[in-house]
Short mmCIF file of C-alpha atoms in Angstrom, two decimals:
data_model
loop_
_atom_site.label_atom_id
_atom_site.label_comp_id
_atom_site.label_asym_id
_atom_site.label_seq_id
_atom_site.Cartn_x
_atom_site.Cartn_y
_atom_site.Cartn_z
CA UNK I 1481 42.06 -20.90 -48.30
CA UNK I 1482 39.86 -19.10 -45.80
CA UNK I 1483 37.22 -21.16 -44.05
CA UNK I 1484 34.19 -19.20 -42.91
CA UNK I 1485 32.64 -20.35 -39.60
CA UNK I 1486 29.30 -22.03 -39.91
CA UNK I 1487 26.37 -20.07 -38.57
CA UNK I 1488 23.28 -21.79 -37.22
CA UNK I 1489 20.11 -20.80 -39.07
CA UNK I 1490 17.95 -18.45 -37.03
CA UNK I 1491 14.96 -20.03 -35.28
CA UNK I 1492 11.71 -19.26 -37.06
CA UNK I 1493 8.85 -17.79 -35.03
CA UNK I 1494 5.52 -16.49 -36.25
CA UNK I 1495 5.80 -12.70 -36.15
CA UNK I 1496 2.23 -12.35 -34.86
CA UNK I 1497 3.14 -14.49 -31.84
CA UNK I 1498 6.28 -12.46 -31.27
CA UNK I 1499 4.27 -9.25 -31.31
CA UNK I 1500 1.79 -10.68 -28.80
CA UNK I 1501 4.63 -11.69 -26.47
CA UNK I 1502 6.18 -8.25 -26.81
CA UNK I 1503 2.87 -6.54 -26.02
CA UNK I 1504 2.27 -8.63 -22.90
CA UNK I 1505 5.85 -8.10 -21.72
CA UNK I 1506 5.54 -4.34 -22.16
CA UNK I 1507 2.12 -4.07 -20.49
CA UNK I 1508 2.18 -6.85 -17.89
CA UNK I 1509 5.65 -8.24 -17.28
CA UNK I 1510 7.80 -11.32 -17.91
CA UNK I 1511 5.59 -14.10 -16.51
CA UNK I 1512 2.49 -13.28 -18.63
CA UNK I 1513 4.72 -12.89 -21.70
CA UNK I 1514 6.32 -16.29 -21.14
CA UNK I 1515 2.86 -17.79 -20.66
CA UNK I 1516 1.82 -16.28 -24.00
CA UNK I 1517 4.88 -17.79 -25.66
CA UNK I 1518 4.06 -21.23 -24.24
CA UNK I 1519 0.44 -20.96 -25.33
CA UNK I 1520 1.53 -19.99 -28.83
CA UNK I 1521 4.22 -22.64 -29.30
CA UNK I 1522 2.46 -25.48 -27.54
CA UNK I 1523 3.63 -27.92 -24.87
CA UNK I 1524 6.31 -29.56 -27.02
CA UNK I 1525 8.43 -26.43 -27.55
CA UNK I 1526 11.80 -26.69 -25.81
CA UNK I 1527 12.16 -23.99 -23.14
CA UNK I 1528 15.64 -25.06 -21.99
CA UNK I 1529 18.70 -23.02 -22.83
CA UNK I 1530 22.08 -24.46 -23.91
CA UNK I 1531 23.46 -24.20 -20.37
CA UNK I 1532 20.79 -26.56 -19.03
CA UNK I 1533 18.62 -23.82 -17.50
CA UNK I 1534 14.95 -22.92 -17.91
CA UNK I 1535 13.31 -19.65 -16.88
CA UNK I 1536 9.55 -19.99 -16.50
CA UNK I 1537 6.65 -18.68 -14.42
CA UNK I 1538 6.62 -20.45 -11.07
CA UNK I 1539 3.00 -21.46 -11.56
CA UNK I 1540 3.48 -22.76 -15.12
CA UNK I 1541 1.87 -26.13 -15.72
CA UNK I 1542 5.04 -27.33 -17.45
CA UNK I 1543 7.46 -26.00 -14.80
CA UNK I 1544 10.22 -28.53 -14.09
CA UNK I 1545 9.99 -30.58 -10.93
CA UNK I 1546 12.07 -29.80 -7.88
CA UNK I 1547 12.97 -26.49 -6.28
CA UNK I 1548 14.22 -23.71 -8.57
CA UNK I 1549 17.80 -22.53 -8.13
CA UNK I 1550 16.61 -18.91 -8.17
CA UNK I 1551 13.35 -16.98 -8.06
CA UNK I 1552 12.32 -13.47 -8.96
CA UNK I 1553 9.06 -11.94 -7.75
CA UNK I 1554 6.71 -9.67 -9.72
CA UNK I 1555 3.16 -8.51 -9.10
CA UNK I 1556 2.10 -10.08 -12.39
CA UNK I 1557 3.65 -13.46 -11.57
CA UNK I 1558 6.84 -14.86 -10.09
CA UNK I 1559 9.64 -16.43 -12.12
CA UNK I 1560 11.76 -19.46 -11.35
CA UNK I 1561 15.06 -20.70 -12.76
CA UNK I 1562 15.65 -24.44 -12.94
CA UNK I 1563 18.81 -26.31 -13.84
CA UNK I 1564 19.06 -29.80 -15.29
CA UNK I 1565 22.30 -31.10 -16.81
CA UNK I 1566 20.29 -33.49 -18.99
CA UNK I 1567 19.13 -30.47 -20.99
CA UNK I 1568 22.59 -28.95 -21.51
CA UNK I 1569 23.27 -28.01 -25.13
CA UNK I 1570 19.56 -27.92 -25.90
CA UNK I 1571 18.90 -27.15 -29.55
CA UNK I 1572 18.14 -23.53 -30.42
CA UNK I 1573 14.49 -23.25 -31.43
CA UNK I 1574 11.54 -20.87 -31.72
CA UNK I 1575 11.53 -20.39 -27.93
CA UNK I 1576 14.78 -18.41 -28.19
CA UNK I 1577 13.27 -16.16 -30.86
CA UNK I 1578 10.23 -15.63 -28.64
CA UNK I 1579 12.48 -14.66 -25.73
CA UNK I 1580 14.02 -11.92 -27.87
CA UNK I 1581 10.55 -10.45 -28.45
CA UNK I 1582 9.89 -10.61 -24.70
CA UNK I 1583 13.18 -8.86 -23.96
CA UNK I 1584 12.14 -6.14 -26.41
CA UNK I 1585 8.81 -5.59 -24.64
CA UNK I 1586 10.40 -5.56 -21.19
CA UNK I 1587 13.07 -3.08 -22.26
CA UNK I 1588 10.39 -0.87 -23.79
CA UNK I 1589 8.63 -0.97 -20.43
CA UNK I 1590 11.89 0.04 -18.74
CA UNK I 1591 12.33 2.98 -21.11
CA UNK I 1592 8.77 4.17 -20.47
CA UNK I 1593 9.33 3.93 -16.72
CA UNK I 1594 12.62 5.83 -17.08
CA UNK I 1595 10.85 8.65 -18.93
CA UNK I 1596 8.30 8.95 -16.11
CA UNK I 1597 11.12 8.84 -13.55
CA UNK I 1598 13.04 11.65 -15.26
CA UNK I 1599 9.96 13.82 -15.77
CA UNK I 1600 9.45 13.98 -12.01
CA UNK I 1601 13.02 14.90 -11.03
CA UNK I 1602 14.92 18.19 -11.15
CA UNK I 1603 18.57 19.17 -11.04
CA UNK I 1604 19.41 22.81 -10.41
CA UNK I 1605 15.87 23.82 -11.23
CA UNK I 1606 15.82 21.95 -14.56
CA UNK I 1607 13.64 18.94 -15.25
CA UNK I 1608 15.98 16.02 -15.90
CA UNK I 1609 14.02 14.93 -18.94
CA UNK I 1610 14.64 18.34 -20.57
CA UNK I 1611 18.44 18.26 -20.23
CA UNK I 1612 20.10 17.86 -23.63
CA UNK I 1613 22.35 14.95 -22.70
CA UNK I 1614 19.44 13.08 -21.12
CA UNK I 1615 17.26 13.62 -24.20
CA UNK I 1616 20.10 12.28 -26.32
CA UNK I 1617 20.40 9.13 -24.22
CA UNK I 1618 16.64 8.60 -24.33
CA UNK I 1619 16.67 8.99 -28.10
CA UNK I 1620 19.54 6.52 -28.49
CA UNK I 1621 17.73 3.89 -26.42
CA UNK I 1622 14.51 4.42 -28.37
CA UNK I 1623 16.38 4.11 -31.67
CA UNK I 1624 18.04 0.88 -30.55
CA UNK I 1625 14.64 -0.55 -29.64
CA UNK I 1626 13.21 0.37 -33.04
CA UNK I 1627 16.22 -1.31 -34.67
CA UNK I 1628 15.67 -4.45 -32.58
CA UNK I 1629 11.98 -4.56 -33.49
CA UNK I 1630 12.67 -4.27 -37.21
CA UNK I 1631 15.41 -6.89 -37.06
CA UNK I 1632 13.21 -9.30 -35.13
CA UNK I 1633 10.45 -8.91 -37.69
CA UNK I 1634 13.03 -9.82 -40.37
CA UNK I 1635 14.74 -12.50 -38.31
CA UNK I 1636 11.59 -14.50 -37.66
CA UNK I 1637 11.08 -14.89 -41.40
CA UNK I 1638 12.36 -17.99 -43.19
CA UNK I 1639 14.38 -15.92 -45.68
CA UNK I 1640 16.90 -14.85 -43.00
CA UNK I 1641 19.18 -17.61 -44.29
CA UNK I 1642 22.33 -16.14 -42.79
CA UNK I 1643 20.82 -15.95 -39.31
CA UNK I 1644 22.18 -12.42 -38.85
CA UNK I 1645 19.04 -10.61 -37.73
CA UNK I 1646 18.70 -12.24 -34.29
CA UNK I 1647 22.29 -11.51 -33.13
CA UNK I 1648 22.00 -7.92 -34.34
CA UNK I 1649 18.66 -7.53 -32.58
CA UNK I 1650 20.16 -8.93 -29.38
CA UNK I 1651 23.05 -6.47 -29.67
CA UNK I 1652 20.61 -3.56 -30.07
CA UNK I 1653 18.62 -4.76 -27.03
CA UNK I 1654 21.74 -4.85 -24.88
CA UNK I 1655 22.72 -1.34 -25.97
CA UNK I 1656 19.23 -0.05 -25.22
CA UNK I 1657 19.14 -1.62 -21.78
CA UNK I 1658 22.54 -0.24 -20.83
CA UNK I 1659 21.42 3.25 -21.81
CA UNK I 1660 18.10 2.95 -19.96
CA UNK I 1661 19.86 1.88 -16.76
CA UNK I 1662 22.08 4.95 -17.00
CA UNK I 1663 18.93 7.09 -17.20
CA UNK I 1664 17.73 5.62 -13.90
CA UNK I 1665 21.01 6.30 -12.14
CA UNK I 1666 21.43 4.33 -8.90
CA UNK I 1667 17.75 3.35 -8.92
CA UNK I 1668 18.37 1.12 -11.92
CA UNK I 1669 20.61 -1.18 -9.89
CA UNK I 1670 18.40 -1.71 -6.85
CA UNK I 1671 16.65 -5.06 -6.44
CA UNK I 1672 13.23 -3.44 -6.72
CA UNK I 1673 11.27 -1.67 -9.41
CA UNK I 1674 13.27 -1.12 -12.60
CA UNK I 1675 16.31 -2.92 -11.21
CA UNK I 1676 14.38 -6.14 -10.74
CA UNK I 1677 12.86 -5.93 -14.19
CA UNK I 1678 16.32 -5.36 -15.66
CA UNK I 1679 17.51 -8.46 -13.85
CA UNK I 1680 14.70 -10.48 -15.45
CA UNK I 1681 15.80 -9.22 -18.87
CA UNK I 1682 19.36 -10.28 -18.14
CA UNK I 1683 18.31 -13.70 -16.89
CA UNK I 1684 16.40 -14.26 -20.12
CA UNK I 1685 19.51 -13.27 -22.07
CA UNK I 1686 21.76 -15.51 -19.95
CA UNK I 1687 19.49 -18.55 -20.16
CA UNK I 1688 18.80 -18.11 -23.89
CA UNK I 1689 21.91 -16.51 -25.42
CA UNK I 1690 22.10 -15.62 -29.08
CA UNK I 1691 25.26 -16.20 -31.14
CA UNK I 1692 27.66 -13.24 -31.08
CA UNK I 1693 25.64 -11.52 -28.32
CA UNK I 1694 27.74 -9.32 -26.00
CA UNK I 1695 27.75 -9.72 -22.24
CA UNK I 1696 24.81 -7.90 -20.70
CA UNK I 1697 26.98 -6.00 -18.22
CA UNK I 1698 26.15 -4.98 -14.66
CA UNK I 1699 22.93 -6.99 -14.45
CA UNK I 1700 24.38 -10.11 -16.09
CA UNK I 1701 23.30 -12.29 -13.20
CA UNK I 1702 24.42 -15.88 -12.73
CA UNK I 1703 21.47 -18.20 -12.64
CA UNK I 1704 22.17 -19.29 -9.08
CA UNK I 1705 21.24 -17.70 -5.78
#
């Protein structure tokens, strides 16, 4: 007899709220998007991940007490990471689904920035954005982001009884981010500009992992200084 592993039902999040979080992440950055998620879910929503970490705006009214173990600065608002063993193994809830929407918006912002970056650079007289292999990579990242968006719209619905949409969306987001960072070249790994935004995406993924999600790769940053 074969025993199938149990799969936790996907957290349900109102799609309209997810879209608002995505829009703010894409246009403004991680802190405003997290603030939108908090405003939409209310003060009782659990923002702790299963490892006992929380990633929130530093100026959030509900930010945990004590000094954060790590910070990340952005013009639109700084982020802090807190750790509290009392919150280890926190139950998966709508906050995790909201974080996936935020990761989508941030990665879309990264792709847009990459396109601008490539349009202003030349190699051997050719604009980088016009090179066939670069166009292919850009198209692959864009397709992965569309896939993630469609899966998230399905996964936040109550009829996703198998809980498969969220892990697949997370997988597509990781693939898209990896491709976008390759488009930036070395600039994608510097602790400034796109590199810092990519680190925020990875921190969100590390603090709020989704079942069956692959490791984020180069920017998979431990939530400690």
